Amino acid sequence: MEIMKIQHVSIAGAGNLAWHLAGALKNCGIIIREVYNRDPGSGKDLADSVHARFVNTPGELDLSVDLIIIAVADSAISEVASLLRDTSKTVVVHTSGSVGMTVLKDLRGPIGVFYPLQTFRKGSKIDFRKVPVCIECNDPSGKKRLLELAGRISDIVSIMNSEERKVLHLAAVFASNFPNFMYTIAGDILRTRGIPFSLLKPLISQTAQGAEEGKLFANQTGPAVRKDMGILKAHGELLESHPEYQEIYNLISQLIIQYKLKDDKL
Ligand SMILES: NC(=O)c1ccc[n+]([C@@H]2O[C@H](COP(=O)([O-])OP(=O)(O)OC[C@H]3O[C@@H](n4cnc5c(N)ncnc54)[C@H](OP(=O)(O)O)[C@@H]3O)[C@@H](O)[C@H]2O)c1
């Protein structure tokens, strides 16, 4: 049986993700009916950019749409959901990697999650077709409709329950948020000597490319994997004015040495 495609969507939130998601949906011909946001300034800007109506409270959202996307801070999802009126005729999803679907359990009607795995910042360029979208829904028809919708904006769509999604989100912190902070540290270290960060760009690209090709620990280089204690000591000395960076350096180097020992035994 043919499913009723999602055509009319409203969005709660006007932060980084809401901006990208609203734009991607609009570009695929989805009508963004309304946008709610706590701060009316950014809410109206987003509403204008996708030709939607701005509303001041979640309770004002017109619930005759096919889908309500709650794209607010994780800590505010429950509060925003609790302010929606009767949602029995619409699907309601949130967009968080680490919050379970059950945060929406008090709503009437189908509930779910629409989690795009990427790092979104307003103004950055993102090709949504390459963004994995993880779908969860407590209703079979709602799930099919969400999968169909996700397939219109992305080439990589999966079904994933809340537990699996939390694990994926944890892995994403290691794969993206932590390396990004390492770039920040690298930038700090270079700045003290006036050396340009741009010299590291080819190295960063090559490392990411290796991981993309699935070469993980096999691609590990550097003094720790070589167990070059002289260099580890010299680096420790260079970091004397940054004891917190020294701590990170020593901890990660130790872990690499242990991982290498384990890996060699396999
Ligand atoms: N950005 C990403 O890379 C990314 C990726 C995947 C999933 N997500 C998920 O997407 C959701 C939104 O994240 P984001 O990065 O777009 O957040 P964000 O840029 O920090 O924006 C937060 C949004 O939540 C609203 N908000 C915060 N506290 C609120 C409250 N108490 N009541 C009502 N609204 C409130 C903010 O409204 P104001 O404008 O009024 O402050 C804003 O619209 C989160 O669940 C996040 O886990 C984000």
Coordinates of C-alpha atoms and ligand atoms in Angstrom, one line a residue:
M1 CA 0.0 0.0 0.0
E2 CA 1.3 3.4 -0.9
I3 CA 2.2 5.6 2.1
M4 CA 1.0 9.1 2.6
K5 CA 4.1 11.1 2.0
I6 CA 5.1 13.8 4.5
Q7 CA 4.6 17.2 2.8
H8 CA 3.9 19.8 5.5
V9 CA 6.4 20.2 8.3
S10 CA 6.7 22.6 11.2
I11 CA 9.9 23.1 13.2
A12 CA 10.5 24.0 16.9
G13 CA 13.9 25.6 17.2
A14 CA 16.0 27.9 15.1
G15 CA 19.5 26.8 16.1
N16 CA 22.3 25.3 14.0
L17 CA 20.5 22.1 13.1
A18 CA 17.1 23.6 12.5
W19 CA 18.7 26.0 9.9
H20 CA 20.3 23.2 7.9
L21 CA 17.4 20.8 8.2
A22 CA 14.7 23.4 7.3
G23 CA 16.8 24.4 4.2
A24 CA 17.3 20.8 3.1
L25 CA 13.6 20.0 3.5
K26 CA 12.5 23.1 1.6
N27 CA 15.0 22.4 -1.2
C28 CA 13.2 19.0 -1.7
G29 CA 9.8 20.6 -2.1
I30 CA 8.6 20.1 1.5
I31 CA 6.5 23.0 2.8
I32 CA 7.7 24.3 6.1
R33 CA 4.5 25.6 7.5
E34 CA 5.6 27.2 10.9
V35 CA 8.7 27.8 12.9
Y36 CA 8.6 28.2 16.7
N37 CA 11.6 29.6 18.5
R38 CA 12.1 30.9 22.0
D39 CA 14.2 33.9 20.7
P40 CA 11.8 35.6 18.2
G41 CA 14.8 37.2 16.3
S42 CA 16.4 34.1 15.0
G43 CA 13.0 32.3 14.8
K44 CA 11.6 34.9 12.5
D45 CA 14.8 34.9 10.4
L46 CA 14.5 31.2 9.9
A47 CA 10.8 31.3 9.2
D48 CA 11.4 34.1 6.6
S49 CA 14.2 32.1 4.9
V50 CA 11.9 29.1 4.3
H51 CA 8.7 31.1 3.8
A52 CA 7.1 29.8 7.0
R53 CA 5.0 31.6 9.6
F54 CA 6.7 32.3 12.9
V55 CA 4.9 31.4 16.2
N56 CA 5.8 32.5 19.7
T57 CA 5.0 29.4 21.7
P58 CA 4.9 25.6 20.9
G59 CA 1.2 25.7 21.9
E60 CA 0.5 27.9 18.9
L61 CA 1.8 25.4 16.3
D62 CA -0.8 24.2 13.9
L63 CA -1.0 20.5 14.5
S64 CA -2.6 19.6 11.1
V65 CA 0.9 19.3 9.6
D66 CA 2.3 15.8 8.8
L67 CA 5.4 16.2 11.0
I68 CA 6.6 18.4 13.9
I69 CA 10.4 18.4 14.3
I70 CA 11.6 19.5 17.7
A71 CA 15.2 20.7 17.1
V72 CA 15.9 22.4 20.4
A73 CA 18.7 21.9 22.9
D74 CA 18.5 18.3 24.4
S75 CA 17.6 19.7 27.8
A76 CA 14.6 21.5 26.4
I77 CA 13.0 18.8 24.2
S78 CA 10.7 17.5 27.0
E79 CA 9.6 21.0 28.0
V80 CA 8.8 22.0 24.3
A81 CA 7.0 18.7 23.7
S82 CA 4.9 19.2 26.8
L83 CA 3.7 22.5 25.5
L84 CA 2.3 21.1 22.2
R85 CA -1.4 20.6 22.0
D86 CA -3.2 17.5 20.7
T87 CA -0.6 15.7 18.5
S88 CA -2.8 12.7 17.7
K89 CA -2.9 13.4 14.0
T90 CA 0.8 14.2 13.4
V91 CA 4.2 12.6 13.8
V92 CA 6.5 14.3 16.3
V93 CA 10.2 13.7 16.3
H94 CA 13.3 15.2 18.0
T95 CA 16.7 15.3 16.4
S96 CA 19.0 14.4 19.2
G97 CA 21.7 11.6 19.2
S98 CA 21.8 11.1 22.9
V99 CA 18.2 11.6 24.1
G100 CA 15.9 8.5 23.9
M101 CA 12.7 8.5 22.0
T102 CA 10.8 8.0 25.2
V103 CA 11.3 11.7 26.1
L104 CA 8.2 12.2 23.8
K105 CA 6.2 9.3 25.3
D106 CA 3.5 11.5 26.8
L107 CA 2.4 12.8 23.4
R108 CA -0.6 11.3 21.7
G109 CA 0.1 10.0 18.2
P110 CA 3.3 8.6 16.6
I111 CA 6.6 9.7 18.1
G112 CA 10.1 9.3 16.8
V113 CA 13.6 10.5 16.2
F114 CA 15.2 12.1 13.1
Y115 CA 18.9 12.2 13.8
P116 CA 21.3 13.6 11.2
L117 CA 24.8 12.6 12.0
Q118 CA 26.9 15.6 11.1
T119 CA 28.3 18.7 12.8
F120 CA 26.0 21.6 11.9
R121 CA 26.8 25.3 12.3
K122 CA 24.7 28.1 10.9
G123 CA 26.4 29.4 7.8
S124 CA 28.6 26.4 7.1
K125 CA 28.1 24.5 3.8
I126 CA 26.8 21.0 4.2
D127 CA 25.7 18.6 1.4
F128 CA 22.7 17.0 3.2
R129 CA 22.7 14.1 0.6
K130 CA 25.9 12.9 2.3
V131 CA 24.6 13.2 5.9
P132 CA 23.6 9.9 7.5
V133 CA 20.1 10.2 8.9
C134 CA 19.0 7.7 11.7
I135 CA 15.3 7.1 12.0
E136 CA 13.3 5.7 14.9
C137 CA 9.5 5.6 15.3
N138 CA 7.1 3.8 17.5
D139 CA 4.6 3.4 14.7
P140 CA 5.1 1.3 11.5
S141 CA 3.4 3.7 9.2
G142 CA 5.1 6.7 10.8
K143 CA 8.5 4.9 10.4
K144 CA 7.9 4.4 6.7
R145 CA 6.9 8.0 6.2
L146 CA 10.0 9.2 8.0
L147 CA 12.2 6.9 6.0
E148 CA 10.7 8.2 2.8
L149 CA 11.2 11.8 3.9
A150 CA 14.8 11.1 5.0
G151 CA 15.5 9.5 1.7
R152 CA 14.4 12.7 -0.1
I153 CA 17.2 14.7 1.6
S154 CA 19.9 12.1 2.2
D155 CA 21.5 9.1 0.4
I156 CA 22.3 7.4 3.7
V157 CA 19.3 6.5 5.8
S158 CA 19.1 3.9 8.6
I159 CA 16.7 2.7 11.2
M160 CA 18.3 2.9 14.6
N161 CA 16.9 2.5 18.1
S162 CA 17.6 4.9 21.0
E163 CA 20.3 2.6 22.6
E164 CA 22.2 2.2 19.3
R165 CA 21.9 5.9 18.6
K166 CA 23.4 6.8 21.9
V167 CA 26.4 4.5 21.2
L168 CA 26.7 6.1 17.7
H169 CA 26.7 9.6 19.3
L170 CA 29.3 8.6 21.8
A171 CA 31.5 7.3 18.9
A172 CA 30.9 10.6 17.1
V173 CA 32.2 12.5 20.0
F174 CA 35.5 10.6 19.7
A175 CA 35.6 10.8 15.9
S176 CA 34.7 14.5 15.6
N177 CA 34.5 16.6 18.8
F178 CA 37.7 15.3 20.4
P179 CA 39.9 15.6 17.2
N180 CA 38.5 19.1 16.8
F181 CA 39.7 20.0 20.3
M182 CA 43.1 18.5 19.4
Y183 CA 43.3 20.9 16.5
T184 CA 42.6 23.7 19.0
I185 CA 45.5 22.5 21.1
A186 CA 47.7 22.2 18.1
G187 CA 46.8 25.8 17.1
D188 CA 47.6 27.0 20.6
I189 CA 51.0 25.3 20.6
L190 CA 52.0 26.7 17.2
R191 CA 50.7 30.2 18.0
T192 CA 53.2 30.6 20.9
R193 CA 56.0 30.3 18.3
G194 CA 54.3 32.1 15.5
I195 CA 54.1 29.0 13.2
P196 CA 51.1 28.9 10.9
F197 CA 48.4 26.3 11.5
S198 CA 48.0 26.0 7.8
L199 CA 51.2 23.8 7.7
L200 CA 49.1 21.1 9.4
K201 CA 46.3 21.0 6.8
P202 CA 47.7 18.3 4.5
L203 CA 48.4 16.1 7.5
I204 CA 44.9 16.6 8.8
S205 CA 43.4 15.7 5.4
Q206 CA 45.6 12.6 5.0
T207 CA 44.7 11.3 8.5
A208 CA 41.0 11.8 7.9
Q209 CA 41.2 10.1 4.5
G210 CA 42.9 7.1 6.1
A211 CA 40.0 6.8 8.6
E212 CA 37.5 7.2 5.8
E213 CA 39.2 4.2 4.0
G214 CA 38.7 2.2 7.2
K215 CA 42.3 2.1 8.2
L216 CA 42.1 2.9 11.9
F217 CA 44.9 1.7 14.3
A218 CA 46.7 0.3 11.3
N219 CA 47.3 3.9 10.2
Q220 CA 48.7 5.0 13.6
T221 CA 52.0 6.8 13.4
G222 CA 54.0 9.0 15.8
P223 CA 56.4 8.5 18.7
A224 CA 54.0 6.6 20.9
V225 CA 53.3 3.8 18.5
R226 CA 57.1 3.6 17.8
K227 CA 57.6 3.6 21.6
D228 CA 60.2 6.4 21.1
M229 CA 60.7 7.3 24.7
G230 CA 63.2 10.0 23.9
I231 CA 60.8 12.0 21.8
L232 CA 57.9 11.4 24.3
K233 CA 60.1 12.9 27.0
A234 CA 61.2 15.9 24.8
H235 CA 57.5 16.6 24.0
G236 CA 56.6 16.5 27.6
E237 CA 59.3 19.1 28.3
L238 CA 58.0 21.4 25.5
L239 CA 54.6 21.2 27.2
E240 CA 55.8 22.3 30.6
S241 CA 54.0 25.6 30.5
H242 CA 50.8 23.7 29.6
P243 CA 50.4 21.0 32.3
E244 CA 46.9 20.2 31.1
Y245 CA 48.1 19.5 27.6
Q246 CA 50.9 17.5 29.0
E247 CA 48.4 15.3 30.9
I248 CA 46.4 14.7 27.7
Y249 CA 49.6 14.0 25.8
N250 CA 50.8 11.4 28.4
L251 CA 47.5 9.7 28.7
I252 CA 46.9 9.3 25.0
S253 CA 50.5 8.2 24.4
Q254 CA 50.1 5.5 27.1
L255 CA 46.9 4.3 25.6
I256 CA 48.5 4.1 22.1
I257 CA 51.4 2.0 23.6
Q258 CA 49.0 -0.3 25.3
Y259 CA 46.8 -0.6 22.2
K260 CA 49.9 -1.4 20.1
L261 CA 51.0 -4.2 22.6
K262 CA 47.5 -5.7 22.4
D263 CA 47.4 -5.3 18.6
D264 CA 50.8 -7.1 18.2
K265 CA 49.5 -10.1 20.1
L266 CA 46.6 -10.6 17.8
Ligands
LIG1 N1 24.3 21.0 15.7 C1 24.6 19.8 15.5 O1 25.7 19.5 15.0 C2 23.6 18.7 15.7 C3 23.8 17.5 15.0 C4 22.8 16.5 15.2 C5 21.8 16.6 16.2 N2 21.7 17.8 16.8 C6 20.6 18.0 17.8 O2 19.7 19.0 17.3 C7 19.1 19.7 18.5 C8 19.4 21.1 18.3 O3 20.8 21.3 18.4 P1 21.5 22.6 17.8 O4 23.0 22.3 17.6 O5 20.8 23.1 16.6 O6 21.4 23.6 19.0 P2 21.7 25.2 19.1 O7 22.2 25.7 17.8 O8 22.4 25.4 20.4 O9 20.2 25.8 19.2 C9 19.4 25.4 20.4 C10 18.0 25.7 20.0 O10 17.2 25.2 21.2 C11 16.5 26.3 21.7 N3 16.3 26.3 23.1 C12 17.3 26.1 24.0 N4 16.8 26.1 25.3 C13 15.5 26.2 25.1 C14 14.4 26.2 26.0 N5 14.6 26.1 27.4 N6 13.1 26.4 25.6 C15 12.9 26.5 24.2 N7 13.9 26.5 23.3 C16 15.2 26.3 23.7 C17 17.2 27.6 21.2 O11 16.4 28.7 21.2 P3 17.0 30.2 21.3 O12 17.4 30.5 19.9 O13 15.9 31.0 21.9 O14 18.2 30.1 22.3 C18 17.7 27.1 19.8 O15 16.6 27.2 18.9 C19 19.7 19.0 19.7 O16 18.9 18.0 20.2 C20 21.0 18.4 19.2 O17 21.4 17.3 20.0 C21 22.6 18.9 16.6

